[in-house]
GROMACS .gro file of C-alpha atoms in nm:
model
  405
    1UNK     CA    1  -1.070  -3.707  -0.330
    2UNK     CA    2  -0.808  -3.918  -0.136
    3UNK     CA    3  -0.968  -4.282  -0.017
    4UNK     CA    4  -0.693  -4.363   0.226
    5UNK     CA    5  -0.652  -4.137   0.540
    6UNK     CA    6  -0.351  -3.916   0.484
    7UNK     CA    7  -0.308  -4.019   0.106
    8UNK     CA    8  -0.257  -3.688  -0.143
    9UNK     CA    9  -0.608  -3.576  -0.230
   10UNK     CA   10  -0.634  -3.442  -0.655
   11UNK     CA   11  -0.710  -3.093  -0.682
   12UNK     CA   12  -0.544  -2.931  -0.432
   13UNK     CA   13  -0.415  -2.639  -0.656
   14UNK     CA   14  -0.795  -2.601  -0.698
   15UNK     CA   15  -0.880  -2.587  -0.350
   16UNK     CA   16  -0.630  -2.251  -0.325
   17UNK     CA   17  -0.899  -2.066  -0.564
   18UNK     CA   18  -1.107  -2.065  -0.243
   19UNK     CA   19  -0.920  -1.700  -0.160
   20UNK     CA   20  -1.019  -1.575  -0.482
   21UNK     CA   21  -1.310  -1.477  -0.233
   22UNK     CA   22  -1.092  -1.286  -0.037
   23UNK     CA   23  -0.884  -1.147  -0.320
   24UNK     CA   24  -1.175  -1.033  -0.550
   25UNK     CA   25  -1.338  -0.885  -0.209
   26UNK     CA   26  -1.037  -0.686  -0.103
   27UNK     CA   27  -0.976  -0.535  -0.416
   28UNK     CA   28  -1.333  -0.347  -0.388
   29UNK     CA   29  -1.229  -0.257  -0.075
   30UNK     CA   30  -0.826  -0.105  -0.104
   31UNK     CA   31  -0.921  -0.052  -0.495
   32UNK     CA   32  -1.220   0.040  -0.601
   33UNK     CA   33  -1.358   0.216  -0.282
   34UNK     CA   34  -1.067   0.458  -0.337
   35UNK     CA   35  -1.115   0.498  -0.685
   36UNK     CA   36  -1.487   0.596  -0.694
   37UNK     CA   37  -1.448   0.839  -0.364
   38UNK     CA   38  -1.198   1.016  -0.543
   39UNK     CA   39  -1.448   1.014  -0.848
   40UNK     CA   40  -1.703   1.165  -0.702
   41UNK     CA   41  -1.500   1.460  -0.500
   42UNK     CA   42  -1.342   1.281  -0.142
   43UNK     CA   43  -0.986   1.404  -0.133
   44UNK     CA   44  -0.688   1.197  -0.076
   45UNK     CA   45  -0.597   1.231   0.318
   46UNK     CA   46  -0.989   1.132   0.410
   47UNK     CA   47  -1.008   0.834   0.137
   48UNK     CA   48  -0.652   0.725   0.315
   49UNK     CA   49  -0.778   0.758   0.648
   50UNK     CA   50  -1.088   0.522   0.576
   51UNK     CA   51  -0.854   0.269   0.426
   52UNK     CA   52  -0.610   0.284   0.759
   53UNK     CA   53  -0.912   0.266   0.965
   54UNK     CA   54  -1.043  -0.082   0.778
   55UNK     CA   55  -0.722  -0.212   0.756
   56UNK     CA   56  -0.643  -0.145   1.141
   57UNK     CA   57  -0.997  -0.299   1.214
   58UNK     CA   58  -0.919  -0.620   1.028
   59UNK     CA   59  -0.660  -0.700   1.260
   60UNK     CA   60  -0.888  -0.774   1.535
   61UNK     CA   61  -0.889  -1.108   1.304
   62UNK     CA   62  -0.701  -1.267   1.545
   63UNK     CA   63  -0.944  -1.219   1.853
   64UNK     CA   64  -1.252  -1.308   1.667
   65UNK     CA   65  -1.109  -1.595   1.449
   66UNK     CA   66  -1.160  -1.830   1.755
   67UNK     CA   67  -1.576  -1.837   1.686
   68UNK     CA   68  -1.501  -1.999   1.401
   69UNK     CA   69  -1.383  -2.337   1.546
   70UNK     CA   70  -1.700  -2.318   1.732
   71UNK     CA   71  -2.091  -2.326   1.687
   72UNK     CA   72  -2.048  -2.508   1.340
   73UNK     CA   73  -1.810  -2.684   1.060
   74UNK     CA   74  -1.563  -2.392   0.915
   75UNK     CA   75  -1.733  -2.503   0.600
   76UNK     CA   76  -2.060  -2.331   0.714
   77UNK     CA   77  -1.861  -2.039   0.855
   78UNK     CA   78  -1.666  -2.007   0.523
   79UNK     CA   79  -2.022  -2.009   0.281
   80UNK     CA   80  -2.194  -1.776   0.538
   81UNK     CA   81  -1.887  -1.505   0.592
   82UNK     CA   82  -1.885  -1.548   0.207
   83UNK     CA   83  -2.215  -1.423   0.157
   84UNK     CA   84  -2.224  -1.134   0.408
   85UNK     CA   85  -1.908  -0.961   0.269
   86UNK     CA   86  -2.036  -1.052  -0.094
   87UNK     CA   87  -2.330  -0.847   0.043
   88UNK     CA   88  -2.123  -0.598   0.243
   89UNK     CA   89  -1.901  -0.522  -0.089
   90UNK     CA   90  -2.213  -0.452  -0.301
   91UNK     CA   91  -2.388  -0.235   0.008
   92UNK     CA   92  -2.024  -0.015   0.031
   93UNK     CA   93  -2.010   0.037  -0.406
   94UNK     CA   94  -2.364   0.152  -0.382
   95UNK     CA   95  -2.328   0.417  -0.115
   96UNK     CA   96  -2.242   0.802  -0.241
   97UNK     CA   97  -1.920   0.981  -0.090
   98UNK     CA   98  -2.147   1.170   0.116
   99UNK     CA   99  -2.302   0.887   0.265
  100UNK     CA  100  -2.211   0.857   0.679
  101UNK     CA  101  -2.209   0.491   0.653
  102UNK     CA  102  -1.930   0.431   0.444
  103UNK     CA  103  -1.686   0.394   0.731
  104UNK     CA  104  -1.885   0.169   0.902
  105UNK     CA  105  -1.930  -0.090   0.612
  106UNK     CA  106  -1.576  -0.012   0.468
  107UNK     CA  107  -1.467  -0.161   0.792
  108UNK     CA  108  -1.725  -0.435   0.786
  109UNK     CA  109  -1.657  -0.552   0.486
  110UNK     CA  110  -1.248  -0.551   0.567
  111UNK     CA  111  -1.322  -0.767   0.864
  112UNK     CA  112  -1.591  -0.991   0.744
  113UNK     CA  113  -1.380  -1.074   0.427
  114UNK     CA  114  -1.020  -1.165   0.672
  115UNK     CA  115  -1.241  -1.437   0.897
  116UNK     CA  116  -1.351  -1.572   0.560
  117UNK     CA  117  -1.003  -1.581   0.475
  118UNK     CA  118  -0.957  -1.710   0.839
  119UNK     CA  119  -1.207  -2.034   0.831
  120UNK     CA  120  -1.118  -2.122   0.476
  121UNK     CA  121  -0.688  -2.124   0.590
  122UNK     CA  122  -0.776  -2.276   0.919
  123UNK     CA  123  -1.054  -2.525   0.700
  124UNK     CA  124  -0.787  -2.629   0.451
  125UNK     CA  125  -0.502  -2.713   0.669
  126UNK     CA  126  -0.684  -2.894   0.914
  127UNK     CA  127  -0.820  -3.127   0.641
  128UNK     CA  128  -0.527  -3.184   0.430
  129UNK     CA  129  -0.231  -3.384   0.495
  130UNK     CA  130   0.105  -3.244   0.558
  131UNK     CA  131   0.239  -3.347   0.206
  132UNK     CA  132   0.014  -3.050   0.040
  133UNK     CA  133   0.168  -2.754   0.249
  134UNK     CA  134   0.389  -2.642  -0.005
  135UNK     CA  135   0.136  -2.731  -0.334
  136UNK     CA  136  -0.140  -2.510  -0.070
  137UNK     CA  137   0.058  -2.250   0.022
  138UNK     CA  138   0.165  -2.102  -0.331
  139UNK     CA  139  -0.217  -2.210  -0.457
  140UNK     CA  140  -0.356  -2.039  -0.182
  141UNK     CA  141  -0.143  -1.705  -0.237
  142UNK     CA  142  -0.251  -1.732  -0.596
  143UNK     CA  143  -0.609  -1.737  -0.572
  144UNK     CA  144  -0.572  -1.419  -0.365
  145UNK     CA  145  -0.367  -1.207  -0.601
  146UNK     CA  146  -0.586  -1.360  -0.915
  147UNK     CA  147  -0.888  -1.257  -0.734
  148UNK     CA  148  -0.739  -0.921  -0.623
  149UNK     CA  149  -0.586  -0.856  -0.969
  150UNK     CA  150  -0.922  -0.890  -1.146
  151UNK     CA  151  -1.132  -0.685  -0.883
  152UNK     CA  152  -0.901  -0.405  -0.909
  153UNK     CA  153  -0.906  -0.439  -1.321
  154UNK     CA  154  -1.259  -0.486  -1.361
  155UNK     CA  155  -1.458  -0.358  -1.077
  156UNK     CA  156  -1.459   0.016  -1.144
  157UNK     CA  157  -1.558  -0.070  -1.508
  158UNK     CA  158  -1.823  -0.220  -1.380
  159UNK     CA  159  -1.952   0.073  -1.178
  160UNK     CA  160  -1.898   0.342  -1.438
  161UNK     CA  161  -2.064   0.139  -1.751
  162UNK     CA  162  -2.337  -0.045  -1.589
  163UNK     CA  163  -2.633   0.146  -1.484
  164UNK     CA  164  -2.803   0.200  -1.122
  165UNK     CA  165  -2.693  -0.080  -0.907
  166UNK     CA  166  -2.617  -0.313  -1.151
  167UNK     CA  167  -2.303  -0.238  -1.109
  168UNK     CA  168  -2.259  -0.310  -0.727
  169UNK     CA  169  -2.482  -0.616  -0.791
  170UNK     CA  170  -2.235  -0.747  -1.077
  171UNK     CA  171  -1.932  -0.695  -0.857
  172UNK     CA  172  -2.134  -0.860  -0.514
  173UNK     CA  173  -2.193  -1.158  -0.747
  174UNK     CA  174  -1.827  -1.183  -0.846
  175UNK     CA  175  -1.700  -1.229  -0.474
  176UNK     CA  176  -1.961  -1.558  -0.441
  177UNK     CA  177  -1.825  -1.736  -0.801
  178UNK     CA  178  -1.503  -1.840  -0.637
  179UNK     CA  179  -1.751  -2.100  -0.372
  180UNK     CA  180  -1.806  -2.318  -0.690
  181UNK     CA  181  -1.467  -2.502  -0.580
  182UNK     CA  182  -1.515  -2.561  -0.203
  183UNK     CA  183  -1.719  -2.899  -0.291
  184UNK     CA  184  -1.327  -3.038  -0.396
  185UNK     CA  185  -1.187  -2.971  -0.025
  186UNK     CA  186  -1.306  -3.269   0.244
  187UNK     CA  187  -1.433  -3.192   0.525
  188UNK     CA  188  -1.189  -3.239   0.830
  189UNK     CA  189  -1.298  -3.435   1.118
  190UNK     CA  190  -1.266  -3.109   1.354
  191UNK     CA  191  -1.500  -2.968   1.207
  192UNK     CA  192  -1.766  -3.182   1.376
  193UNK     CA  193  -1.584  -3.186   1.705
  194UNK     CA  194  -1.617  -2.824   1.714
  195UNK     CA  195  -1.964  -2.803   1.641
  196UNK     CA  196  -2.000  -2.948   1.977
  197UNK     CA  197  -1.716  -2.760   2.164
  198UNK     CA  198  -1.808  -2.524   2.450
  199UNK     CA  199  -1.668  -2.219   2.518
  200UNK     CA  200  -1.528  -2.312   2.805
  201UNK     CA  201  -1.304  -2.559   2.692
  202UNK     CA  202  -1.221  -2.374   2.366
  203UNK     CA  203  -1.059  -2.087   2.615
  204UNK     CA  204  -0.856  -2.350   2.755
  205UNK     CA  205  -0.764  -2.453   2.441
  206UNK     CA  206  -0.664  -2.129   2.332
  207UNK     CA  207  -0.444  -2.080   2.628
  208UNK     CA  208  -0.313  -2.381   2.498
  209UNK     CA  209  -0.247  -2.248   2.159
  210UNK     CA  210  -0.079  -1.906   2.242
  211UNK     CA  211   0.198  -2.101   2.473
  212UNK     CA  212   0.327  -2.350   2.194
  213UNK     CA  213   0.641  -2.288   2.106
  214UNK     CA  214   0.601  -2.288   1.749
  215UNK     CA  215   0.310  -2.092   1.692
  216UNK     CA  216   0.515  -1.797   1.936
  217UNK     CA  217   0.844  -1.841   1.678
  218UNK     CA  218   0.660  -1.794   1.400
  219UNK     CA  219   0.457  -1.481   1.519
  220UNK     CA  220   0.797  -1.330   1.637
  221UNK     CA  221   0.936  -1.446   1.273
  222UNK     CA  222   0.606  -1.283   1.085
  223UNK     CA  223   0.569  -0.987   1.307
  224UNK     CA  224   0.939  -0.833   1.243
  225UNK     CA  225   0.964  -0.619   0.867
  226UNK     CA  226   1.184  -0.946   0.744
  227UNK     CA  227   1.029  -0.980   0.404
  228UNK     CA  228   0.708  -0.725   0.385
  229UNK     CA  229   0.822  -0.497   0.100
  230UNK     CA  230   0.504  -0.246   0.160
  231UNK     CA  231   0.619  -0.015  -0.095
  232UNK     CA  232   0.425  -0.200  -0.285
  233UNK     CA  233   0.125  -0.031  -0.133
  234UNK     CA  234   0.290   0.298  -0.204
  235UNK     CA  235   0.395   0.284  -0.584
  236UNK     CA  236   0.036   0.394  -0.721
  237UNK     CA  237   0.182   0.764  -0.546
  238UNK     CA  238   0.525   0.745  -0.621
  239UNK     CA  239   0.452   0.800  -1.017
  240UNK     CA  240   0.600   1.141  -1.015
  241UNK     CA  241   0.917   1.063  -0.853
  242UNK     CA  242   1.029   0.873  -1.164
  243UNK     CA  243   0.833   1.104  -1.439
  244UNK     CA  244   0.632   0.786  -1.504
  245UNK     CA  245   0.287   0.892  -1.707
  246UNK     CA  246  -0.070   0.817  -1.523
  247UNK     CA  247  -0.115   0.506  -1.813
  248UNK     CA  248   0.233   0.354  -1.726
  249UNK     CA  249   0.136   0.371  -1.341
  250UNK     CA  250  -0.220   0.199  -1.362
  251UNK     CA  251  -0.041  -0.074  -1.614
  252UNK     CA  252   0.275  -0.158  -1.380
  253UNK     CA  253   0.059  -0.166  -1.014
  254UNK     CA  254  -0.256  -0.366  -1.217
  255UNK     CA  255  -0.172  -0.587  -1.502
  256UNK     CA  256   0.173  -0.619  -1.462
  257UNK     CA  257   0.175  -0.650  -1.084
  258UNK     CA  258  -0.060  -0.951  -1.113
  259UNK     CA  259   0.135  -1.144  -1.365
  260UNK     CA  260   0.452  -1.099  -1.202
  261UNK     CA  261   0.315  -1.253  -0.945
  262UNK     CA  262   0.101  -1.486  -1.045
  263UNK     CA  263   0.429  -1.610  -1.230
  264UNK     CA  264   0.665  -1.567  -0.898
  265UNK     CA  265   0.406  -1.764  -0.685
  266UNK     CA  266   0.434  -2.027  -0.943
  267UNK     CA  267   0.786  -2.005  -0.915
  268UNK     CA  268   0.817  -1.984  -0.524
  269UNK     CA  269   0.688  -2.310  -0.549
  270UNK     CA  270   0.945  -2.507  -0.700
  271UNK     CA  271   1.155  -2.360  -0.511
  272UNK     CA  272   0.974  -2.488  -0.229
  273UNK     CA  273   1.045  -2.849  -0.281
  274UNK     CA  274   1.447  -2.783  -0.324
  275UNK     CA  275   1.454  -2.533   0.044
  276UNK     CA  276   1.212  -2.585   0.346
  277UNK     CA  277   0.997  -2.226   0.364
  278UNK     CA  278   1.150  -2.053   0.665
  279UNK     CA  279   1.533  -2.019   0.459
  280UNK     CA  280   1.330  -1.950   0.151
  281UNK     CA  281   1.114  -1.661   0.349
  282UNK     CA  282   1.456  -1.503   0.475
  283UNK     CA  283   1.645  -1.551   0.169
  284UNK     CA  284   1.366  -1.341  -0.025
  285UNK     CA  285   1.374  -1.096   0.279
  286UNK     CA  286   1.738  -1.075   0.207
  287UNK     CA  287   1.768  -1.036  -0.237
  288UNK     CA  288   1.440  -0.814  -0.211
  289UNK     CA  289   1.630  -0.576   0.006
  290UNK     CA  290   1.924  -0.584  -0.218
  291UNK     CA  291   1.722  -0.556  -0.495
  292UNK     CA  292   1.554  -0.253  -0.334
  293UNK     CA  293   1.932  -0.122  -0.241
  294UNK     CA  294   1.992  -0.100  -0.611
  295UNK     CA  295   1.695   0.100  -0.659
  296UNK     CA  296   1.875   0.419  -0.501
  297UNK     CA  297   2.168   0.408  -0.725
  298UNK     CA  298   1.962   0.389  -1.065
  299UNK     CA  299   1.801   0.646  -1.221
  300UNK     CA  300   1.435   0.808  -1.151
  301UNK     CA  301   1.303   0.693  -1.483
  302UNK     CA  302   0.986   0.525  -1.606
  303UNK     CA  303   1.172   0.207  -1.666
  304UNK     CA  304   1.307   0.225  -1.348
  305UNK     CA  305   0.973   0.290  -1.233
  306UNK     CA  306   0.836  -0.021  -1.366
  307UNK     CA  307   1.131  -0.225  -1.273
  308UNK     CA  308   1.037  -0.156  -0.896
  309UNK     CA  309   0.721  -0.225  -0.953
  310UNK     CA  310   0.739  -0.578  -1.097
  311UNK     CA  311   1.092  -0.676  -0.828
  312UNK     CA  312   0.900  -0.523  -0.547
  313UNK     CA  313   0.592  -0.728  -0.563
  314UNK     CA  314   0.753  -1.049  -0.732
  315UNK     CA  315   0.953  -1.042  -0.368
  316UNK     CA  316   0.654  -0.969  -0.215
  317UNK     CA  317   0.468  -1.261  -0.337
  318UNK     CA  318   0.769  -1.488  -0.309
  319UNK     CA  319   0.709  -1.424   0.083
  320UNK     CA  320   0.355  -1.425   0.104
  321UNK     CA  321   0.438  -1.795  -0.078
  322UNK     CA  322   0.681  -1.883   0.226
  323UNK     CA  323   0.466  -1.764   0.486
  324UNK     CA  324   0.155  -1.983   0.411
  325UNK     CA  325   0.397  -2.294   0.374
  326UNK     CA  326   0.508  -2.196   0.693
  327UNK     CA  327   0.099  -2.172   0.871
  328UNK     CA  328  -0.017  -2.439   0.712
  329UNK     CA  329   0.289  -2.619   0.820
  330UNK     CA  330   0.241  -2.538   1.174
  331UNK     CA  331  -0.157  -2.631   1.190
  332UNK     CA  332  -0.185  -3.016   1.315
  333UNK     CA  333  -0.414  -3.265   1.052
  334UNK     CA  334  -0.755  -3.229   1.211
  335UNK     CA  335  -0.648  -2.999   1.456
  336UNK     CA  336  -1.006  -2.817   1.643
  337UNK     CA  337  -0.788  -2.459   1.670
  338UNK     CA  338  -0.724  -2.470   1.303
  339UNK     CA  339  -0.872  -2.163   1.220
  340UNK     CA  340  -0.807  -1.985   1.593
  341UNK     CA  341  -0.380  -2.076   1.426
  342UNK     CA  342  -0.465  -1.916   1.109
  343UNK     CA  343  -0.621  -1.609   1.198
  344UNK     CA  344  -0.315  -1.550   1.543
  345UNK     CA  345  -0.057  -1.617   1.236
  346UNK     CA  346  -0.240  -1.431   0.927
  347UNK     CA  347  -0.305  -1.145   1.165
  348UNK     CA  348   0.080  -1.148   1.272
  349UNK     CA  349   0.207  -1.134   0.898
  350UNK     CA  350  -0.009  -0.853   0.827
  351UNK     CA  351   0.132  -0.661   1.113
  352UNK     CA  352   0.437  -0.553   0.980
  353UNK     CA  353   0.242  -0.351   0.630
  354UNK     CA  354   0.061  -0.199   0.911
  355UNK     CA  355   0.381  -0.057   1.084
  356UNK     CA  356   0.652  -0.083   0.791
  357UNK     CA  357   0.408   0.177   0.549
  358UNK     CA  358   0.403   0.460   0.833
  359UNK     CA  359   0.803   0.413   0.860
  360UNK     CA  360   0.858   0.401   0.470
  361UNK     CA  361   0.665   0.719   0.429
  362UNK     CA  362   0.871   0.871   0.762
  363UNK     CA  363   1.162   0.794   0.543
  364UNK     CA  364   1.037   0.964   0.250
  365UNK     CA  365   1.008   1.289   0.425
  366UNK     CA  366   1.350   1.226   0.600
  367UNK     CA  367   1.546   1.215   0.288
  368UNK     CA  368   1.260   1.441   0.106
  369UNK     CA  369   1.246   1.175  -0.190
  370UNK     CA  370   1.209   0.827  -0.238
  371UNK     CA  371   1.515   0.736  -0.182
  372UNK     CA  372   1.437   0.764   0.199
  373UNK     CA  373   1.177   0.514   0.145
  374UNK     CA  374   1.425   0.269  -0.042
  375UNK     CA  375   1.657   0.302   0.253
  376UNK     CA  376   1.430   0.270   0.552
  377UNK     CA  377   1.210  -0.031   0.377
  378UNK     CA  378   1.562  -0.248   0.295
  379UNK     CA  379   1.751  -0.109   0.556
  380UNK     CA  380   1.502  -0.254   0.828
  381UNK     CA  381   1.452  -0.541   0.609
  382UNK     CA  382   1.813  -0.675   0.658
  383UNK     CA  383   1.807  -0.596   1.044
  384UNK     CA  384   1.513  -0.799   1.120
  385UNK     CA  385   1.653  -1.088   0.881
  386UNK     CA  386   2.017  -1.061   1.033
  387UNK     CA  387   1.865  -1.111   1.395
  388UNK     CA  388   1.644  -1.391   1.316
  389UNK     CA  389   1.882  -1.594   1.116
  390UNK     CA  390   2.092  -1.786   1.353
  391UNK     CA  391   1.735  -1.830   1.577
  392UNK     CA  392   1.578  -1.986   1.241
  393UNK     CA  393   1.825  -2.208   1.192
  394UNK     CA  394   1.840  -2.391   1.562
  395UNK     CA  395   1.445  -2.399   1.507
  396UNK     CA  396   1.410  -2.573   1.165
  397UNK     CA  397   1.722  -2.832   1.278
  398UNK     CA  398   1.482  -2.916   1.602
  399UNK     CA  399   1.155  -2.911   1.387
  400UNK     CA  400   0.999  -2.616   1.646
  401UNK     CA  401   0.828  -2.394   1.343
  402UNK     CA  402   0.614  -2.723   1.268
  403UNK     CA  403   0.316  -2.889   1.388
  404UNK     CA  404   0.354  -3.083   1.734
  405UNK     CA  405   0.230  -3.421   1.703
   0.00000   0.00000   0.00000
């Protein structure tokens, strides 16, 4: 660790492996949830209800993320909300498809798992100096889709080969192996100041919060479709549409969607030291919407099919890259609101798969095909980049998408 306040602390591409929790969690939640309702008889429209339902519950991130620079050190919040969805994700793999609970710990679990993800951002860019942003951001990103890529690969294996609730067990255990590297980040001195915080003063704080200029720019930036590319969530359906066989779909969504972007993240990075993360977030926005453009002229094929696949979610995670530079940019060194910032921002980049996947599927039906859903997703894409870009550019030449002091 660093010695001298402010100096570069070792292992900070380490300290991103702390969202492996978060990854590995929300892949038995999106992933295998799905897969073993439809297993065991749950059609499609109620399995995609319950995942709308836990997704649209985890957005209440934002209201509850404020307890967590309160009562004690994010640390303590991270290990704790770490345990309880470790135990919520075993709880929801045990249950049977008939069982009147799953909705309620579905949800749980979706929730529980986004403040982790809240006090462990909010944790790490309080206590790190501002040099690490970009190293954090693209670490950070990767420790989610490594963690998500192996949940989703390995999980239902787990359930169908091992017997009773070993299974559930194995997988709960797997969510609590990524804590082995939180003893690498420091502890922030906030963290002890908001042990002792009251209430009271955190609400004025958090009036505080909501009215800086930079935190509202980059929720307006994050909450337009500039760069969301949610047809990512939608490939696993769109199989037929390009005559691509059942094998060739689980490969391109799992294997290869993980590599290509545990490969782009890596490469986001460098790019990252040569262009500051709000041009880079836009300028993905901008080539993945091209890139999704060409789409409608090429042929339905299976190659096709896995072309999208891999461009889609190598944009995807070229943003995701950008937009953590960006919060962790905009959180203060020892800042007490670190986590209340991470969870207002987090929540606000999450909004747009929320909106953009009900539109992309609207566009499907307009055009009866996929090219409707090409069309809407880029189409929107380049609006929402076109009017930001001039605003962007006075903001990043007076420094107003970073911290304040």
């Amino acid at each position: 660790m660093a010695d001298v306040e402010g100096e570069r602390p070792r292992w900070v591409w380490l300290m991103g492996f702390s969202n492996t929790v978060y990854g590995f969690g929300y892949a038995a939640v999106l992933v295998t949830t799905p897969q073993k309702l439809a297993a065991e008889g749950m059609g499609e429209p109620a399995i995609a209800g319950l995942t709308a339902l836990a997704l649209g519950i985890a957005l209440a991130t934002f209201a509850l993320a404020p307890i967590l620079d309160t009562l004690m050190s994010r640390r303590a919040w991270a290990l704790i909300l770490a345990l309880v969805s470790a135990a919520l994700a075993g709880w929801l793999l045990s249950l049977p498809a008939s069982s009147p609970l799953i909705p309620t710990v579905l949800c749980a679990a979706a929730l529980t798992l986004s403040l982790y993800n809240a006090a462990v951002g909010g944790w790490l860019g309080a206590a790190l100096p501002k040099s690490c942003d970009q190293t954090l951001g693209a670490w950070f990103n990767i420790g989610n889709a490594f963690g998500f890529g192996v949940g989703a690969i390995t999980q239902f294996w787990l359930l169908k080969h091992l017997p009773g609730v070993l299974g559930p067990v194995a997988i709960a255990v797997g969510v609590l192996i990524p804590l082995a590297v939180l003893p690498v980040i420091p502890a922030s001195d906030s963290g002890r100041r908001a042990v002792h915080e009251s209430f009271g003063n955190l609400a004025r704080d958090l009036a505080g919060l909501v009215r800086q200029g930079a935190v509202v720019r980059i929720v307006l930036l994050f909450a337009l479709p500039c760069a969301a590319f949610t047809l990512t969530n939608a490939f696993g359906g769109l199989g037929r549409d390009f005559r691509a066989s059942d094998g060739l779909v689980g490969a391109a969504n799992g294997a290869g969607a993980v590599l290509v972007g545990l490969a782009t993240a890596l490469i986001a990075r460098q790019g990252l030291k040569h262009a500051p993360a709000p041009y880079l977030y836009l300028a993905t926005g901008c080539v993945g919407a091209a890139f999704t453009l060409l789409l409608v002229v090429l042929p339905k094929t299976p190659l096709v099919y896995l072309l999208a696949v891999l461009g889609e979610n190598a944009a995807q995670t070229a943003a995701q890259v950008s937009q953590n530079a960006i919060v962790f940019r905009s959180i203060r060194q020892g800042s007490p609101l670190a986590a209340s910032q991470y969870g207002l921002l987090g929540t606000a980049a999450v909004l747009p798969y929320a909106y953009m996947q009900g539109l992309d599927g609207f566009g499907y039906r307009l055009a009866h095909g996929v090219t409707g859903s090409f069309l809407m997703d880029a189409g929107l894409s380049l609006a929402a980049c076109a009017a930001v870009f001039v605003p962007v550019i006075l903001w990043m030449r007076a420094g107003r998408l970073e911290a304040a002091g």
